[in-house]
Coordinates of C-alpha atoms (C1' of nucleotides) in Angstrom, one line a residue:
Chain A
X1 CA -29.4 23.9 -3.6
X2 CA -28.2 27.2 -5.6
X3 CA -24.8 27.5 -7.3
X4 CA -22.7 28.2 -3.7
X5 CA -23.8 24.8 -3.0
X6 CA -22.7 23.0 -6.1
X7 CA -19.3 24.8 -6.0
X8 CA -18.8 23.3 -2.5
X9 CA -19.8 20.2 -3.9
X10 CA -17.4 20.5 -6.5
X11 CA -14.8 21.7 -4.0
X12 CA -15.4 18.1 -1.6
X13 CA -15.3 16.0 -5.0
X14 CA -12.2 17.1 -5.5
X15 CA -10.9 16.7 -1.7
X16 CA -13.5 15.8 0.6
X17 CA -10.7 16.8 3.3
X18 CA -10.5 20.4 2.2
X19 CA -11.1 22.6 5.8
X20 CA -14.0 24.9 5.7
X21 CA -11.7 27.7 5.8
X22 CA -9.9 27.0 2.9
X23 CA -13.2 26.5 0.8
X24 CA -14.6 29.9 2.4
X25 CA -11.7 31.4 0.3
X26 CA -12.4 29.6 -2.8
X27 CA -15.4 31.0 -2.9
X28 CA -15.6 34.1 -1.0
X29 CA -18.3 32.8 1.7
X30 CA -17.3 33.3 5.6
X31 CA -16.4 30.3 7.3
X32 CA -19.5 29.6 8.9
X33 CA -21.9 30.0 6.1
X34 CA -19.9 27.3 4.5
X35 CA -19.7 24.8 7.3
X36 CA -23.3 25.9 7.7
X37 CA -24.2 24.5 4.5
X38 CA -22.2 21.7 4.6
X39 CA -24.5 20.1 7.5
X40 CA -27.3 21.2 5.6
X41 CA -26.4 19.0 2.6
X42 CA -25.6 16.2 4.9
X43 CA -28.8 15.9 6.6
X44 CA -30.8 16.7 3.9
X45 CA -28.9 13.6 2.3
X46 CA -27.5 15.5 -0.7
X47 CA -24.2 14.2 0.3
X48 CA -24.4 11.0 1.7
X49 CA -20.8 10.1 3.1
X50 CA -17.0 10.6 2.5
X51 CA -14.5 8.3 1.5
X52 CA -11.2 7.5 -0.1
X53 CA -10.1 6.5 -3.7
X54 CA -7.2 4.0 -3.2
X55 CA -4.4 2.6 -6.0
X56 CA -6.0 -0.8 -6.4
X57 CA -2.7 -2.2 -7.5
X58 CA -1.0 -0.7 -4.4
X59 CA -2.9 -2.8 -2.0
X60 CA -2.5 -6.0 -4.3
X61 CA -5.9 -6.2 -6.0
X62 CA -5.0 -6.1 -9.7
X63 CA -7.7 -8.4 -11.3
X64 CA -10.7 -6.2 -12.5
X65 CA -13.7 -8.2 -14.0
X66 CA -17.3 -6.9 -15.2
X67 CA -19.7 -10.0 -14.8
X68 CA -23.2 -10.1 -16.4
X69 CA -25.7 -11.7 -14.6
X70 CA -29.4 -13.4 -16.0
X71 CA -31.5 -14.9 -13.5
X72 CA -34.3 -17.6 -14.4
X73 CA -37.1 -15.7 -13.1
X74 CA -37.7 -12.5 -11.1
X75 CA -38.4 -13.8 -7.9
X76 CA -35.1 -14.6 -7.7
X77 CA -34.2 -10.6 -7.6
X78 CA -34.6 -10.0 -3.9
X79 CA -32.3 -12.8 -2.2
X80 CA -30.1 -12.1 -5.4
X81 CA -30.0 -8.8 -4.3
X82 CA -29.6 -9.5 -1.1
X83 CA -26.4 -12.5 -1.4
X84 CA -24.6 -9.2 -3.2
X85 CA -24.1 -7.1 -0.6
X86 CA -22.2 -9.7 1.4
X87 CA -19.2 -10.5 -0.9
X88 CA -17.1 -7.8 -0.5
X89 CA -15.1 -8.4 -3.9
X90 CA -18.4 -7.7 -5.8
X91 CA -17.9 -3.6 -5.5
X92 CA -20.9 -2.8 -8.3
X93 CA -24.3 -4.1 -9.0
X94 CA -26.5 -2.6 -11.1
X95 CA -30.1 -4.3 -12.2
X96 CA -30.9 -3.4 -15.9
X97 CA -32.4 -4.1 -18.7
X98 CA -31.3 -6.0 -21.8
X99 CA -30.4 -9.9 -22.5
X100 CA -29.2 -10.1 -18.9
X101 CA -30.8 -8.8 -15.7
X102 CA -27.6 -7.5 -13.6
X103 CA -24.1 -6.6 -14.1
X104 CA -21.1 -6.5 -11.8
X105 CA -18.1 -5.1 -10.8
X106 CA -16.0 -7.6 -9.3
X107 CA -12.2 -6.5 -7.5
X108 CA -9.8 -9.3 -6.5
X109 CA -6.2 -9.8 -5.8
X110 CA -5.6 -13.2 -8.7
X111 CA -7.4 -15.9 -10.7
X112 CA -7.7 -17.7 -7.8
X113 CA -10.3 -15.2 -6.5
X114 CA -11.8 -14.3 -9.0
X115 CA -12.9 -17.8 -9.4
X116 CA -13.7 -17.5 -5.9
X117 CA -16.6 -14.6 -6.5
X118 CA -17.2 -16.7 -9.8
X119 CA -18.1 -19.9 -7.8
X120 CA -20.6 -17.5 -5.8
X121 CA -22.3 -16.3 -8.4
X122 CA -23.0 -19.4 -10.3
X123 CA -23.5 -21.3 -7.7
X124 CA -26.6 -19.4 -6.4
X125 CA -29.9 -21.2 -7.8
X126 CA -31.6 -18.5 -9.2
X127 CA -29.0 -18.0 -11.7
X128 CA -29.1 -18.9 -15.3
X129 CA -25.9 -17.4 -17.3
X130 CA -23.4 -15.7 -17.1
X131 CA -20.9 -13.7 -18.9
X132 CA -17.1 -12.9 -17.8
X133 CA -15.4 -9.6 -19.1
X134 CA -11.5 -9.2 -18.1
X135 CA -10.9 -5.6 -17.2
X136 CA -7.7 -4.4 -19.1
X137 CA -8.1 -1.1 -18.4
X138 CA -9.8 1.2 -16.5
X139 CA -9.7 4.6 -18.0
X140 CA -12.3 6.0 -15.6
X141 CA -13.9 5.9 -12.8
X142 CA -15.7 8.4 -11.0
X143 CA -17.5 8.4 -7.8
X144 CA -20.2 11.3 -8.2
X145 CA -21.4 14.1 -10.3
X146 CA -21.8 17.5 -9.5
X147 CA -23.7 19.5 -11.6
X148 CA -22.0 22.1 -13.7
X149 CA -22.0 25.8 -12.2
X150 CA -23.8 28.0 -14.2
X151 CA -22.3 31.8 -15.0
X152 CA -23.9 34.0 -13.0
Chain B
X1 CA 1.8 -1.5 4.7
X2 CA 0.6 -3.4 7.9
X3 CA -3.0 -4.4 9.7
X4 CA -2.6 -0.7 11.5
X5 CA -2.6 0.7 8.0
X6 CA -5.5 -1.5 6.9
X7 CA -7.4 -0.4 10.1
X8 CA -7.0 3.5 9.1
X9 CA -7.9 2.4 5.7
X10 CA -10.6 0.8 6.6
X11 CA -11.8 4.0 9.0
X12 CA -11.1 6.7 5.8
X13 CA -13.2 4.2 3.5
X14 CA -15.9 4.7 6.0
X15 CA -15.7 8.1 6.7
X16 CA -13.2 10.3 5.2
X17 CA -13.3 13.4 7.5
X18 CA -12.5 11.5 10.5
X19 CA -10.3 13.6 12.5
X20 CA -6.8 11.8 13.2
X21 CA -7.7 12.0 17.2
X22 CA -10.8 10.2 16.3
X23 CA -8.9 7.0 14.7
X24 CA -6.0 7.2 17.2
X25 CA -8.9 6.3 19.5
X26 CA -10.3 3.7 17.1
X27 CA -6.8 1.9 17.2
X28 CA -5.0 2.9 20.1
X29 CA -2.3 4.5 18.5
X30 CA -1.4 8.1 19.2
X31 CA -2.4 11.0 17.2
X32 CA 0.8 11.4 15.6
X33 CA 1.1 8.1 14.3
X34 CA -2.0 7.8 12.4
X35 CA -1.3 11.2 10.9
X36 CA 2.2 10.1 9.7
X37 CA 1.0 6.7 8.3
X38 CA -1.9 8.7 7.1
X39 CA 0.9 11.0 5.0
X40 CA 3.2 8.0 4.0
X41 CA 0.3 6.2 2.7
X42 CA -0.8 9.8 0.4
X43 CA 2.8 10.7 -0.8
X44 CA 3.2 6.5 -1.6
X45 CA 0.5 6.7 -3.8
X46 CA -1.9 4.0 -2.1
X47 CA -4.5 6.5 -0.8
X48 CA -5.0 8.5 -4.4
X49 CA -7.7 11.4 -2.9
X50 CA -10.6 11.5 -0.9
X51 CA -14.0 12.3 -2.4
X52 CA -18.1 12.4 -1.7
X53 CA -20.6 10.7 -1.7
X54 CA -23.8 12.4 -3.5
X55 CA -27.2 11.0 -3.4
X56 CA -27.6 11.8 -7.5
X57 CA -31.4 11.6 -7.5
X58 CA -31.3 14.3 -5.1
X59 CA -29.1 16.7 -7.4
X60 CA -31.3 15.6 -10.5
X61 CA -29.8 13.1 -12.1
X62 CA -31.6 10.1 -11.9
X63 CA -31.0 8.5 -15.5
X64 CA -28.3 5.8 -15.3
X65 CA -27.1 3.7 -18.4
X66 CA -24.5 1.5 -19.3
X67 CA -23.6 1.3 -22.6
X68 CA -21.5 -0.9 -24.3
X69 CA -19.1 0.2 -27.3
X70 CA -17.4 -1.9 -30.4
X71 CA -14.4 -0.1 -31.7
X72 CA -13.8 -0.6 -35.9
X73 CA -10.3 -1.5 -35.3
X74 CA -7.8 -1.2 -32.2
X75 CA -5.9 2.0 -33.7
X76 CA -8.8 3.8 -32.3
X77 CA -8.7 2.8 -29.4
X78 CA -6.2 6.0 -27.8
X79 CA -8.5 8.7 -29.1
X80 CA -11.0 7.0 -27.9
X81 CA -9.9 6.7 -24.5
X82 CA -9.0 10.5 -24.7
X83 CA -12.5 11.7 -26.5
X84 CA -14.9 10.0 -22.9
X85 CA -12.3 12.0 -20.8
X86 CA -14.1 14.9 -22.5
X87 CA -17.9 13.8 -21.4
X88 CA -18.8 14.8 -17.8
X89 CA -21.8 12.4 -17.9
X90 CA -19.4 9.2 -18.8
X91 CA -18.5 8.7 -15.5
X92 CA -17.3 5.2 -15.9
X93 CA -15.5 3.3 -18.6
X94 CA -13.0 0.4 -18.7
X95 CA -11.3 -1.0 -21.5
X96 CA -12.3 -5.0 -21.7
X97 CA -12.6 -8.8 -23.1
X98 CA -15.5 -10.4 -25.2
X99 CA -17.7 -9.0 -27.9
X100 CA -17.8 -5.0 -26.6
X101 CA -14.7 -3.4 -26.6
X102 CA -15.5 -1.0 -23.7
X103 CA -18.4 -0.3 -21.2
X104 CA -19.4 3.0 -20.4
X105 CA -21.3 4.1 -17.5
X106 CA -23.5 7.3 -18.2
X107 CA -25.3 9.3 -15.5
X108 CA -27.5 12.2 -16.6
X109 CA -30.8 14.0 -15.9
X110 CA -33.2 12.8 -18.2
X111 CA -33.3 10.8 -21.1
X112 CA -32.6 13.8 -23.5
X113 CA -29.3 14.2 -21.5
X114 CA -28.4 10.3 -22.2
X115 CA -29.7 10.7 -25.5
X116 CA -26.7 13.5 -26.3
X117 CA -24.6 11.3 -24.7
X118 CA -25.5 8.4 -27.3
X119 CA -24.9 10.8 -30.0
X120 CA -21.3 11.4 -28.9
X121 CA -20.0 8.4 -28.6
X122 CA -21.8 6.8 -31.5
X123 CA -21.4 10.3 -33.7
X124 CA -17.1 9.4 -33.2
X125 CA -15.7 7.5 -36.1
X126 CA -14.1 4.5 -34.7
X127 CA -16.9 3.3 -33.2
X128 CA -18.7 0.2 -34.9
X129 CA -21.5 -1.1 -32.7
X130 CA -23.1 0.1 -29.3
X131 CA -25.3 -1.4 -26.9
X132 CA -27.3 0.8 -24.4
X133 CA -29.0 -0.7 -21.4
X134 CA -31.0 1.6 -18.7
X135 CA -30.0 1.1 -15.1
X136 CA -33.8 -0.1 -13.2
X137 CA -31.5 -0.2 -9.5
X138 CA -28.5 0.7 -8.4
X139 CA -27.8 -1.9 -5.8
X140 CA -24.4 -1.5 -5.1
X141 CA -21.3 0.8 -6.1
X142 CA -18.2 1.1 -4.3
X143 CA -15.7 3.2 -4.7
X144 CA -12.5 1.5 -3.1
X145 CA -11.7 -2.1 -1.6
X146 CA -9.8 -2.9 1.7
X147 CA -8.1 -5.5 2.5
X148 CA -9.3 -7.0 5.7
X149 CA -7.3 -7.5 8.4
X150 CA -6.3 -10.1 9.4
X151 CA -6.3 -11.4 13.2
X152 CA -3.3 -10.8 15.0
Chain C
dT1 C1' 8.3 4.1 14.3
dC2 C1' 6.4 5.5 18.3
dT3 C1' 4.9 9.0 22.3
dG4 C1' 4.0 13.4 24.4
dA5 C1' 4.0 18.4 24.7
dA6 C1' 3.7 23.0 22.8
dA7 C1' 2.3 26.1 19.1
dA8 C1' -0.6 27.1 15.2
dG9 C1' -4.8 26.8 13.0
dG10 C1' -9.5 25.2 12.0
dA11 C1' -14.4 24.1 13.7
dG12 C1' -18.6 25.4 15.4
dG13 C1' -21.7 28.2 18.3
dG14 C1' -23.8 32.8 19.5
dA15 C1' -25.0 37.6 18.9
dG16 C1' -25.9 40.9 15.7
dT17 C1' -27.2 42.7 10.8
Chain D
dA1 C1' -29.0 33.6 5.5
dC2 C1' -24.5 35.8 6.3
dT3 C1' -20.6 37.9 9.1
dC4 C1' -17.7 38.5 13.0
dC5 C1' -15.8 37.0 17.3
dC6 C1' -14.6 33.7 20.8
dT7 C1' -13.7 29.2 22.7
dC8 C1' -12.6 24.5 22.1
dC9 C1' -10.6 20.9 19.6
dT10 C1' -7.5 19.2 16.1
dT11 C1' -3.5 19.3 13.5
dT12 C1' 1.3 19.7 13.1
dT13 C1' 6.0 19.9 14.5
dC14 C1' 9.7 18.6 17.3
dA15 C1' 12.4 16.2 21.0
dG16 C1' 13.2 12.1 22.9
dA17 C1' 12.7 7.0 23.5

DNA sequence: TCTGAAAAGGAGGGAGT
DNA sequence: ACTCCCTCCTTTTCAGA
């Protein structure tokens, strides 16, 4: 990983559907030394996937909520952990520390389902509060950071 | 915006480079279909970009916080909003109900990187109160949401 | 809005430095 | 590890349904 890298990097957070070519011209590496380390940093793992950053509101699902989570004891952390990753309107879950134990992302197209996700949450056993945030605006929200290039 | 356009949705959120032959496969639509839904859904607005994927650990940045913020009074709130468009490490933040006026997510390299961080936000006038919690696990954190398609 | 064909351009491998 | 070249595949445009 040198500064070549971390421009590409740069160049694929910006438009992870950018051709080799034009990257190559960006900056000033042949084609093939940039496709080259392209696969490099994908089996290495550095970059771990591509995806798309849609208009939420486009596709209907305007209700943002950040949920904090406290579970009654730790053993509940695994199969917590675990009933997460299969409700797909819970889109963040991080485990930290402070008066509560998780907090959550939740996306969903009305009340109706956010009650839904709400429901899910306290229903599981393990859990012994939790505390509802409305999102009224999201004024950012970035997938990944690249390191800063350093002047050569 | 139909199931087909769900499906290619659904295909992009996967794996963003996918070739348009690749998806016509997936669907059993021609080439040039997906690749004029494809620009219909860009110039519309619904798909906003396409990005990476980074494993951060693996470029060095392993300390993740969340941080909540208390603003003095709401007339700070727009050069507030414009002031953690200036921090690279605030990757996160959204605007929200309850005690906290904002939540921040912060992703740096160590804890003397989160610790300039702290100093920025708290150093700016407006702000009344923070609360900082350090992120143990990351165990989920999506970038986009899909509607699923529905059977025909 | 779709298909299919033809032209243009990019990806990826190999040889050489 | 990079460059150049060559082949194959993909994208893109256009005519027609």
């Amino acid at each position: 990983m040198d500064n070549i890298d971390y421009k590409i990097l740069g160049c694929l957070k910006k438009n992870a559907r950018l051709t080799a070519s034009s990257i190559s011209e960006e900056i000033n590496l042949s084609v093939s030394a940039v496709i080259e380390r392209i696969r490099k940093m994908e089996s290495s793992g550095v970059i771990k996937g591509y995806t798309i950053e849609v208009d939420q509101k486009k596709l209907g699902n305007e209700m943002v909520a950040i949920m904090e989570v406290r579970l009654k004891h730790p053993k509940y952390y695994d199969e917590f952990a675990q009933l997460i990753q299969t409700n797909d309107s819970i889109v963040a879950c991080f485990y930290m520390t402070g008066d509560f134990d998780f907090i959550l992302k939740i996306v969903t197209d009305s009340a109706a389902g956010l009650d839904e996700v709400y429901r899910f949450v306290k229903g599981y056993e393990g859990v012994s509060a939790t505390e509802t945030h409305f999102v009224l605006k999201t004024l950012k929200d970035e997938v990944s950071v690249i390191p800063e290039v350093k002047k050569q």
